[in-house]
Coordinates of C-alpha atoms in Angstrom, one line a residue:
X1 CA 58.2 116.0 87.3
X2 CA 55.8 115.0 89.9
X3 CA 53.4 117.7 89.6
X4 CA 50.3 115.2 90.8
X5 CA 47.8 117.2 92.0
X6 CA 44.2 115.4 92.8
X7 CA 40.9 117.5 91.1
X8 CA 38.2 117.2 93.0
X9 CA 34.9 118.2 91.5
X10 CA 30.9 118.0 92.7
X11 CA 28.7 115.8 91.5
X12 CA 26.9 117.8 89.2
X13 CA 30.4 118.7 87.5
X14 CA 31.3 114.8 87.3
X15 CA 27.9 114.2 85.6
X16 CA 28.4 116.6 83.2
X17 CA 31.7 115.4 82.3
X18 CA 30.2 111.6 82.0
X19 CA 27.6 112.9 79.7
X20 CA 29.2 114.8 77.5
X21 CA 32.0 111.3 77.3
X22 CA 29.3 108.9 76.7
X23 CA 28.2 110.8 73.3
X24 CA 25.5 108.7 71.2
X25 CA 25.2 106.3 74.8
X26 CA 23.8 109.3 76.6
X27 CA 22.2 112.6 76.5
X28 CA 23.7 115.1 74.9
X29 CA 24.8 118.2 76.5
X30 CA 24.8 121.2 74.9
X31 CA 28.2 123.6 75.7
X32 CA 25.6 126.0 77.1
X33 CA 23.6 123.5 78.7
X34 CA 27.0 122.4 80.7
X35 CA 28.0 126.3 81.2
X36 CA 24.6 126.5 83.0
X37 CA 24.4 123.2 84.8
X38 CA 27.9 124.7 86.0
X39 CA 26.9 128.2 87.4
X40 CA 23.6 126.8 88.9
X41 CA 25.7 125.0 91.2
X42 CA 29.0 126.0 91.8
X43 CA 30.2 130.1 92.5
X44 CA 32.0 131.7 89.9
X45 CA 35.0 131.6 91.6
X46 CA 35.1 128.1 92.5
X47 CA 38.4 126.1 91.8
X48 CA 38.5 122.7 90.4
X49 CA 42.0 122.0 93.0
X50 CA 40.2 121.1 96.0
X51 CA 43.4 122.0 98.0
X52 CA 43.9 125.5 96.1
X53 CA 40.6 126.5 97.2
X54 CA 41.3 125.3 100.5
X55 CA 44.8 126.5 101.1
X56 CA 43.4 130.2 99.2
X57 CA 40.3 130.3 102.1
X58 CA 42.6 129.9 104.9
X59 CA 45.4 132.5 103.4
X60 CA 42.7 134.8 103.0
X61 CA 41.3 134.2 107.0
X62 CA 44.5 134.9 108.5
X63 CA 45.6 137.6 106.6
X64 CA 42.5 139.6 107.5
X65 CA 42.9 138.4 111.0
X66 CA 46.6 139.6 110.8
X67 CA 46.3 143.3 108.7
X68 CA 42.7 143.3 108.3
X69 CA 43.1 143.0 104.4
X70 CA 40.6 140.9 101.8
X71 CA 43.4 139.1 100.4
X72 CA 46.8 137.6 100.8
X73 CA 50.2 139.7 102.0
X74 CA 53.7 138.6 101.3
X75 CA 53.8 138.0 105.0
X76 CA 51.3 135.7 105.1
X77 CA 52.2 134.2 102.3
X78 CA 56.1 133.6 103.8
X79 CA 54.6 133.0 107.5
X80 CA 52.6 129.9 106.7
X81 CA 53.7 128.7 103.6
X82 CA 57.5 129.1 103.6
X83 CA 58.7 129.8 106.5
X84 CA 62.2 128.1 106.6
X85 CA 63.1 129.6 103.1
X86 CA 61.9 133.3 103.0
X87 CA 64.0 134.1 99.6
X88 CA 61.8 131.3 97.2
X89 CA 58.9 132.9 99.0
X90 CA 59.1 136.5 98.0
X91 CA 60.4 135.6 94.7
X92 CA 57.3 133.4 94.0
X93 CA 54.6 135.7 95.5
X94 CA 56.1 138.6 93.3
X95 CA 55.4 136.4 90.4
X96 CA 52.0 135.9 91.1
X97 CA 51.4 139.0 92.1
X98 CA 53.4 140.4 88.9
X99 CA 51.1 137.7 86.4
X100 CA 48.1 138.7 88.3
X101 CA 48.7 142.6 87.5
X102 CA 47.6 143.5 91.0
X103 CA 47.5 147.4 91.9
X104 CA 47.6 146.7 95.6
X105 CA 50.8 145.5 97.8
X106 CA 48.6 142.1 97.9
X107 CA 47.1 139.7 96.0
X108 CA 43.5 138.9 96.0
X109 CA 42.0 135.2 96.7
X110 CA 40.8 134.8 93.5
X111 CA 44.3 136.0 91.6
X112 CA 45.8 133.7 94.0
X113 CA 43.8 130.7 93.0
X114 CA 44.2 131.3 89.4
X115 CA 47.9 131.6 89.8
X116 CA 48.0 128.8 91.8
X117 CA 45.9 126.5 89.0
X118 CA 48.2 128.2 86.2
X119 CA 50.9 127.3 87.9
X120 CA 51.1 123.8 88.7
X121 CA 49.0 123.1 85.4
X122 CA 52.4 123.4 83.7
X123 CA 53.8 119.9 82.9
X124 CA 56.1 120.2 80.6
X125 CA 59.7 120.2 81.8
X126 CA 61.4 123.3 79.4
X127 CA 58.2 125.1 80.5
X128 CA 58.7 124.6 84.2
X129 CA 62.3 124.9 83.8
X130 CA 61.3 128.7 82.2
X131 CA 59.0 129.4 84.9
X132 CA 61.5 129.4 87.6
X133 CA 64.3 131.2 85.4
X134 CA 61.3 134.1 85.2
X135 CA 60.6 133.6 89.3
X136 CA 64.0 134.6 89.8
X137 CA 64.5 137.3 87.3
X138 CA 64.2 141.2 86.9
X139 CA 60.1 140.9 87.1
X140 CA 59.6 144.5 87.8
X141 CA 62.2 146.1 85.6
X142 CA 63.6 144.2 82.6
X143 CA 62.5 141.1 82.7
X144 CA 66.0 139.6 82.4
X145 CA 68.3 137.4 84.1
X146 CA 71.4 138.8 85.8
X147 CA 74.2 136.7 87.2
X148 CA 72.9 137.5 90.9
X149 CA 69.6 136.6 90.1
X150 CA 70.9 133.2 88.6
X151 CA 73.2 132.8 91.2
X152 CA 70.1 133.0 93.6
X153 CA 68.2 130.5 91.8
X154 CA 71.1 127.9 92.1
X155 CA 71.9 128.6 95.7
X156 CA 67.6 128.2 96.4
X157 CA 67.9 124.7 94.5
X158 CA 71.2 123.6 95.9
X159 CA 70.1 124.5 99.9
X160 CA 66.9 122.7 99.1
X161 CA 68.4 119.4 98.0
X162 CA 71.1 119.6 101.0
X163 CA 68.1 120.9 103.8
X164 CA 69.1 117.2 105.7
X165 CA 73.0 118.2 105.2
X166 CA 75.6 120.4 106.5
X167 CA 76.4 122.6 103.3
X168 CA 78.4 125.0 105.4
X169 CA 81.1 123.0 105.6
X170 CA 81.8 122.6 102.0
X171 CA 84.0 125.4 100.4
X172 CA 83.8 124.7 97.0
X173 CA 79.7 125.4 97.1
X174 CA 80.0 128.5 96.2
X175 CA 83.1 127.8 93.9
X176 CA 80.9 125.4 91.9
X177 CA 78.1 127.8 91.4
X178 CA 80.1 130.2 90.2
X179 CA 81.4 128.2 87.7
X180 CA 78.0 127.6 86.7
X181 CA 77.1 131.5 86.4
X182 CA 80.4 132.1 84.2
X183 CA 79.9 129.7 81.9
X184 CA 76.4 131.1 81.6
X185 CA 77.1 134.8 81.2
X186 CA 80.2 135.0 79.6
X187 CA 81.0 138.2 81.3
X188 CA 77.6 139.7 80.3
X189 CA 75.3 141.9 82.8
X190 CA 71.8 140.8 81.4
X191 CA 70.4 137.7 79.5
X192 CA 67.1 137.1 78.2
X193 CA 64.7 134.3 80.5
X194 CA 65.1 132.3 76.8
X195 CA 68.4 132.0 76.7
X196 CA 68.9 131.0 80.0
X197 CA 66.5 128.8 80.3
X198 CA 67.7 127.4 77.4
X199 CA 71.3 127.0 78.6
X200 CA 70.2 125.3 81.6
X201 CA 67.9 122.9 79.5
X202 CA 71.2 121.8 77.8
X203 CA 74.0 121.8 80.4
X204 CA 72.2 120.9 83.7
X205 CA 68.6 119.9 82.7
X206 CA 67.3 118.6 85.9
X207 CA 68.7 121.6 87.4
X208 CA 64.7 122.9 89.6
X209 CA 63.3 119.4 89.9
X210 CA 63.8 119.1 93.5
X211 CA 62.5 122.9 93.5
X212 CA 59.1 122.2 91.5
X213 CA 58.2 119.4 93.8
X214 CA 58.7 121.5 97.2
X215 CA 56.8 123.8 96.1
X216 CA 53.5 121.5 94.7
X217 CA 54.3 119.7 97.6
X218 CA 53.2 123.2 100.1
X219 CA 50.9 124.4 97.6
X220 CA 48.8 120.7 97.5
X221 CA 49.4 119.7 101.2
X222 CA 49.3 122.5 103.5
X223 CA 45.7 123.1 104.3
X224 CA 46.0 119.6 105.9
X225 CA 47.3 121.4 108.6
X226 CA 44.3 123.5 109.2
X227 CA 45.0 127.3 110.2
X228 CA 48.0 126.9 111.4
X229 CA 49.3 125.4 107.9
X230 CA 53.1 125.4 107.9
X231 CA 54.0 128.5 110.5
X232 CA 55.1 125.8 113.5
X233 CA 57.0 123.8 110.8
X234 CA 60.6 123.3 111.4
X235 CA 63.4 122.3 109.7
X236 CA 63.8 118.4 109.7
X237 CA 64.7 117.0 113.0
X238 CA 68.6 115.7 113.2
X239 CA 69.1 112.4 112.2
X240 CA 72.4 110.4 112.0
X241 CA 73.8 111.7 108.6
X242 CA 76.0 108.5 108.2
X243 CA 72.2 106.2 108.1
X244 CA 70.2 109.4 105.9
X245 CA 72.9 111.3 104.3
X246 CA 71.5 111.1 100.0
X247 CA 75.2 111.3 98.8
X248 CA 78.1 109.1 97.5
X249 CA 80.0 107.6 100.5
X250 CA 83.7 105.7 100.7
X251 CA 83.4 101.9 100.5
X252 CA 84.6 100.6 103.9
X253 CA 85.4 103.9 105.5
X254 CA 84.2 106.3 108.1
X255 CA 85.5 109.1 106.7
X256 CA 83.2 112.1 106.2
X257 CA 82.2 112.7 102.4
X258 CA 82.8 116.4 102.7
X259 CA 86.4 116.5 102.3
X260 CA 88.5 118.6 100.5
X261 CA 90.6 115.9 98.9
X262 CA 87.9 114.1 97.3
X263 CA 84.8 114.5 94.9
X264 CA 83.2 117.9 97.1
X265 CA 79.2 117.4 97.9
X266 CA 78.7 120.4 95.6
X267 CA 79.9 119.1 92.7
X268 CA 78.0 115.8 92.8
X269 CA 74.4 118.1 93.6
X270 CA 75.9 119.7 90.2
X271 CA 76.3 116.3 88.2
X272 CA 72.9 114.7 89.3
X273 CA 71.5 117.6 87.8
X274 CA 73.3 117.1 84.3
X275 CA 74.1 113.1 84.0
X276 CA 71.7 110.7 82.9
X277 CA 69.5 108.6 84.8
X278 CA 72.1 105.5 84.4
X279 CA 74.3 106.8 86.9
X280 CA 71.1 106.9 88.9
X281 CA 69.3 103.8 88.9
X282 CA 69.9 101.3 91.5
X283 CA 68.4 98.1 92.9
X284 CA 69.2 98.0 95.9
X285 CA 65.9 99.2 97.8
X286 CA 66.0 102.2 100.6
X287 CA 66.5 100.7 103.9
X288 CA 65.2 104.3 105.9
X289 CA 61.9 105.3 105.4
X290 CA 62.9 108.6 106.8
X291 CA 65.5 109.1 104.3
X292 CA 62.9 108.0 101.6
X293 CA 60.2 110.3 103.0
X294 CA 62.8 113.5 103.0
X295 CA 63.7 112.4 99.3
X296 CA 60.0 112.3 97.8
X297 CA 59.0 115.4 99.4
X298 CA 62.0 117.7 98.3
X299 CA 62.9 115.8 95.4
X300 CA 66.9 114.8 96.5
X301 CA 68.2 113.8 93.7
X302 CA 72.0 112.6 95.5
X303 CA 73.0 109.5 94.7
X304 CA 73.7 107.7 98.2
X305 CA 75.3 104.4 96.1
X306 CA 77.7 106.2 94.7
X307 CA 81.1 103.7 95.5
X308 CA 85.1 104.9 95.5
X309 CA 86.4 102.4 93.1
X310 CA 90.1 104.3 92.8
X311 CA 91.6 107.1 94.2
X312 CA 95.5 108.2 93.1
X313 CA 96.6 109.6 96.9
X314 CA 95.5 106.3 98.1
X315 CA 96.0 104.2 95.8
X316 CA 98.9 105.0 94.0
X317 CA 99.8 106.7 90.8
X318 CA 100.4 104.9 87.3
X319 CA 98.5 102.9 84.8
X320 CA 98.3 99.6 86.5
X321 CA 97.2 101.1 89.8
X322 CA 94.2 102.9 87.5
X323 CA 93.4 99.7 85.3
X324 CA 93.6 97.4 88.6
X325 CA 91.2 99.3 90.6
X326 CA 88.7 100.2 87.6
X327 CA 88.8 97.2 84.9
X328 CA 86.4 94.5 85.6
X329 CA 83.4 96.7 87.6
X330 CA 80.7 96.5 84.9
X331 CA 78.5 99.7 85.8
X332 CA 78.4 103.4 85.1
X333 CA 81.7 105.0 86.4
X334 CA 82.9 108.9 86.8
X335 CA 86.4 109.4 86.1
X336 CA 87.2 113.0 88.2
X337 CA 90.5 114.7 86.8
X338 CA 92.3 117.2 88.9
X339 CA 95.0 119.2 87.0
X340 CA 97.5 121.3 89.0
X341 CA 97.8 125.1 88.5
X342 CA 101.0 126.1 88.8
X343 CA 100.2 129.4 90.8
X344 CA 99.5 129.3 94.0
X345 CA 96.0 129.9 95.8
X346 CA 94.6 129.2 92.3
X347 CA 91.4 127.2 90.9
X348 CA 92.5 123.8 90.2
X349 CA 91.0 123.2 86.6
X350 CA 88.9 119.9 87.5
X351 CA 86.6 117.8 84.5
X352 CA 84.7 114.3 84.5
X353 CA 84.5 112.0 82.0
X354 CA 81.7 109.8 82.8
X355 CA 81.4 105.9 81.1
X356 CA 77.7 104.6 80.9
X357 CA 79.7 101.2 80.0
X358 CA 82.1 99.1 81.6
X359 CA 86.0 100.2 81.3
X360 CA 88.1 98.1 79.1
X361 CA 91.6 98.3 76.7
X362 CA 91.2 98.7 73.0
X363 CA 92.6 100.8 70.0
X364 CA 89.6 101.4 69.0
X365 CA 87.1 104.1 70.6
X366 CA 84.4 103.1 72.3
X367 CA 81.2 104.2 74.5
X368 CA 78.0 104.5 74.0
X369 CA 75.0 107.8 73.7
X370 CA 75.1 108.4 77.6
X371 CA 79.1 109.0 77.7
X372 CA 79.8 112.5 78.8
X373 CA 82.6 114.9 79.4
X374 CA 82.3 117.5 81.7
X375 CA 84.2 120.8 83.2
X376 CA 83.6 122.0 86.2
X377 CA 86.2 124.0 87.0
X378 CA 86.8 127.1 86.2
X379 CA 83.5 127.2 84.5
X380 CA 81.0 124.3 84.3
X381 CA 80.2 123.2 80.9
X382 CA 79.1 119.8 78.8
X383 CA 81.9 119.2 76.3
X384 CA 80.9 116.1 74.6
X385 CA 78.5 113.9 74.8
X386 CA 77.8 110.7 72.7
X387 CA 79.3 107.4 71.5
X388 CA 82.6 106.5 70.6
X389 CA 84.5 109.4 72.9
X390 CA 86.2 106.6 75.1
X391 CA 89.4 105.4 74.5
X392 CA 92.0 103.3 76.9
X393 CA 95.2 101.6 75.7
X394 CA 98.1 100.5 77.9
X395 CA 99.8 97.5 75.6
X396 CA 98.4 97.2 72.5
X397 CA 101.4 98.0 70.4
X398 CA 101.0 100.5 67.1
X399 CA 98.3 102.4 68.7
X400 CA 98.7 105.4 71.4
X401 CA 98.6 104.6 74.6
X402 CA 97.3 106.3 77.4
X403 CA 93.5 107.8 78.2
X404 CA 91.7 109.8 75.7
X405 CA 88.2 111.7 75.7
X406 CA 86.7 113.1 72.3
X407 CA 85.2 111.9 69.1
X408 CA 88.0 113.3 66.7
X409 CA 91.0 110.6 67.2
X410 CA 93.5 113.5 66.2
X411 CA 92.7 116.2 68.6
X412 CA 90.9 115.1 71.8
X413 CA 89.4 117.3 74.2
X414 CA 91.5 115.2 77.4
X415 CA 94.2 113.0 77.2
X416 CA 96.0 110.8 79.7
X417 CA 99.7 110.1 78.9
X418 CA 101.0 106.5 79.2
X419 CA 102.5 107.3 82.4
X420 CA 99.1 108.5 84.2
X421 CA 101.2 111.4 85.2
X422 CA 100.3 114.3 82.9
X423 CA 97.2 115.2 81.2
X424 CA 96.3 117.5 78.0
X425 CA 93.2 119.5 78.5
X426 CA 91.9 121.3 74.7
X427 CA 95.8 121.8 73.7
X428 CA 97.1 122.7 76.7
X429 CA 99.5 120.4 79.4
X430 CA 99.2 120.0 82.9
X431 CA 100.2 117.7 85.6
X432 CA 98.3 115.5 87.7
X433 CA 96.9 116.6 90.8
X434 CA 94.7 113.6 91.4
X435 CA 92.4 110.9 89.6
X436 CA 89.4 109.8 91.5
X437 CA 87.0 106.7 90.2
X438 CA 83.3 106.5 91.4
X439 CA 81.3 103.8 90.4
X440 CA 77.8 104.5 90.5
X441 CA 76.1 100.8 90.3
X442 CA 74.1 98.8 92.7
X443 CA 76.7 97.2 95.6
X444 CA 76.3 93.8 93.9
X445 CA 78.3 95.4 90.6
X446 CA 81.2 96.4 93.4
X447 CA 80.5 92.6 95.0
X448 CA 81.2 91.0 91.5
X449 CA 84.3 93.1 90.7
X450 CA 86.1 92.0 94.1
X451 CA 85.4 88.4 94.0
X452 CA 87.1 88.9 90.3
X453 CA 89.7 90.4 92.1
X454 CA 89.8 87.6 94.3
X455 CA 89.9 84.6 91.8
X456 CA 93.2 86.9 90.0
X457 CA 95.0 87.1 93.2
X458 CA 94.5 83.1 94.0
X459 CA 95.4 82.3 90.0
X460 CA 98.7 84.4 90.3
X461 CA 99.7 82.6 93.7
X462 CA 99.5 79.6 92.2
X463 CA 101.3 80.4 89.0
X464 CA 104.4 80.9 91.7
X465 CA 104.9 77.6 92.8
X466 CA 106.0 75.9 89.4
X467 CA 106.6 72.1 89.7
X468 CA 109.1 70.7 87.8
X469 CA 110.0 67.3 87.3
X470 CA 113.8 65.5 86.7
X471 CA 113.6 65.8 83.2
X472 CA 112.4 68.8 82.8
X473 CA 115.0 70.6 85.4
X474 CA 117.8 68.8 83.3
X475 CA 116.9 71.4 80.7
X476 CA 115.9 74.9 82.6
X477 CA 117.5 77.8 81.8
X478 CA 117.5 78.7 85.6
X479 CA 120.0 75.3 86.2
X480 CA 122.7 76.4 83.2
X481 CA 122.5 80.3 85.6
X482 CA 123.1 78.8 88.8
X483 CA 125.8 76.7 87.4
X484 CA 127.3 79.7 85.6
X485 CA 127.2 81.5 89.1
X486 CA 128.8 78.0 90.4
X487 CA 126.4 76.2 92.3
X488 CA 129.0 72.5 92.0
X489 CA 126.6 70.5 93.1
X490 CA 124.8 70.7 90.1
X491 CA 128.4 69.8 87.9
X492 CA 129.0 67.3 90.0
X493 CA 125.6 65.6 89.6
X494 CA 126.4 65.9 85.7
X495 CA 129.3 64.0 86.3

């Protein structure tokens, strides 16, 4: 999860090491022997992160300067490090200053650099995913997870991976996450950091990957700065969102992502969380370095490539308006359902049924282990996930027609009707609000479906312009109608 952090040792330490390796090559070195070799010439509390050790001196420097304290204050600690996002920094020093069991309102250098170590010496993804559930719980109380405390944790991770985009201008943010916390809870007060954890492992795994590599990024880098370390740093400078945004945008179009009437920025933070990394790999190489530079260092995970293959309000309603616009583009797709609520001011109930493989009509069900169907409104859930869930049949006679999601042929979580009008969701009908397409492959995937396109439209022009010769007008059914409707100069040529 990109937790890289150099060790940097003496020499005497690196010796050691190669001695003990070489084994019957070398001398060997006793356990005590190293322990001493160790102590001789190191302090006890010496770190083997070179930039821990740094970044721990100059916390400890200013906060005496500041409060006159042998240690490191909250302050401090939110001053230099985290400066632009105060929240993540209380909740993370209260966690080392809850694992270090400190008496005092600070922390001590040493806690700080054994926190530090212990902390970015996690690597394994459930464990760091459990970390941050426990950052953001009820440390000094319970120890469990409430649905503001979750609801925190999402809002830290989702302002984090849109810091270079304006979030305040998409409503269904907070609409999305609270989806997320309901389908959590259930409509219960507390939950345990396991079950959480756990949850989030399942439904949106890569949910505080953008998080973890922030926060190794300031905890590895920052004593570059010297004593100053992050206190002057400011949010990132403006750039032109149309060159940097790190989102889907509309093939062709100048039209701003963030609008109500399509797929929300929210949502698609949501499913790069949860998807695969097939609806995130791409070819095509990152033109901005800026953008690239923003994306390693808070870990964006957006997908810019994103492409609007179909789109009902625009173009059109019905089968052969979905099949022509979808059929033929041989990438990952996300199929975005909108049913309409028939009471006013109401939650539209919204779901995604996402193809790893290209589209294509059969009567048999197809797909293959990265297929997924997702809700995300009213509350955000995986449904299904696996192969076989796909099924799409317009004209194959004997077989139902329409769009179905859901391994058991007799009762499928979604299905389309033949008419691309209506749509059963688990049992229950609804109408159509709208159907949106993404495709999420490299441009040259979009390139190949248009010239396709292309080659149809010049084959069904020329199937137009029939050319028929003497004989074969003499026996046309088009010649007996017009002579039925009483075209005489074709009886009189027969006579």
């Amino acid at each position: 999860m990109g937790n890289q952090v150099a060790r940097v040792g003496n020499m005497s330490y690196r010796k050691m090491e190669s001695a003990t390796g070489n084994g019957n090559h070398g001398a060997n070195v006793t356990a005590s022997t190293a322990a001493d070799v160790v102590s001789k010439s190191e302090p006890d509390d010496h770190t083997q992160f070179f930039p821990i050790d740094s970044l721990a001196k100059i916390l400890s420097h200013l906060t005496y300067q500041e409060v006159h304290v042998n240690g490191i204050t909250k302050s401090v600690f939110e001053k230099y490090l985290f400066p632009t996002h105060p929240e993540l920094s209380e909740k993370l020093f209260t966690y080392f200053h809850h694992n270090a069991h400190a008496t005092t309102a600070y922390i001590s250098t040493t806690a700080f650099k054994q926190q530090s170590e212990k902390f970015l010496s996690v690597l394994n993804d459930q464990a760091i995913l459990e970390n941050y559930v426990k950052i953001y719980s009820d440390l000094k109380n319970t120890g469990n997870v409430t649905p503001e405390s979750l609801r925190a944790l999402l809002t830290s991770c989702f302002e984090l991976a849109m810091e270079n985009n304006n979030t305040s201008s998409c409503p269904p943010s907070q609409q999305i996450l609270n989806a997320v916390v309901i389908s959590c809870f259930h409509g219960k007060t507390s939950l345990s950091t396991s079950y959480v954890s756990n949850w989030i492992g399942q439904h949106c795994p890569r949910l505080v990957y953008g998080l973890q590599r922030y926060i190794v990024h300031v905890l590895t880098t920052a004593y570059r700065n010297g004593k100053t370390l992050l206190s002057k740093e400011q949010p990132q400078s403006s750039v032109d969102i149309k060159k940097v945004r790190a989102l889907p945008v509309l093939e062709k179009s100048d039209q701003e992502f963030l609008q109500v009437d399509l797929l929300p920025i929210s949502y698609v933070w949501l499913l790069s969380c949860a998807l695969p990394q097939c609806y995130f790999k791409t070819k095509d190489a990152p033109k901005d370095i800026t953008h690239a530079l923003i994306a390693k260092r808070t870990g964006t995970i957006c997908p810019k490539h994103w492409t609007l293959l179909y789109n009902s309000g625009e173009h059109g309603t019905g089968a052969n308006r979905f099949l022509h616009h979808v059929l033929g583009y041989r990438g990952p797709t996300l199929l975005i359902i909108r049913a309409a609520n028939v009471e006013r001011n109401a939650e539209c109930p919204t779901y995604c049924v996402c193809s790893a493989v290209e589209w294509r009509e059969s009567h048999l069900y197809w797909g293959d282990e990265d297929s997924i169907g997702i809700q995300l409104i009213p509350s955000y859930k995986i449904m299904e996930k696996g192969p076989k869930v796909l099924y799409l049949n317009t004209n194959i006679r004997g077989y139902p027609h329409g769009l179905r999601f859901g391994s058991d042929p007799r009762s499928p979580l979604i299905s389309i009707d033949e008419s691309f009008h209506f749509v059963t969701i688990a049992g229950a009908p609804y109408s159509i609000a709208s159907l949106e397409v993404w495709g999420c492959g490299d441009t040259k995937l979009r390139e190949k479906q248009l010239e396709i396109k292309k080659w149809q439209v010049k084959e069904a022009e020329k199937q137009r312009v029939v050319k028929l010769s003497a004989s074969d007008w003499l026996d046309h059914p088009d010649r007996y109608l017009l002579e039925l409707a009483g075209r005489t100069s074709y009886n009189e040529s027969n006579n």
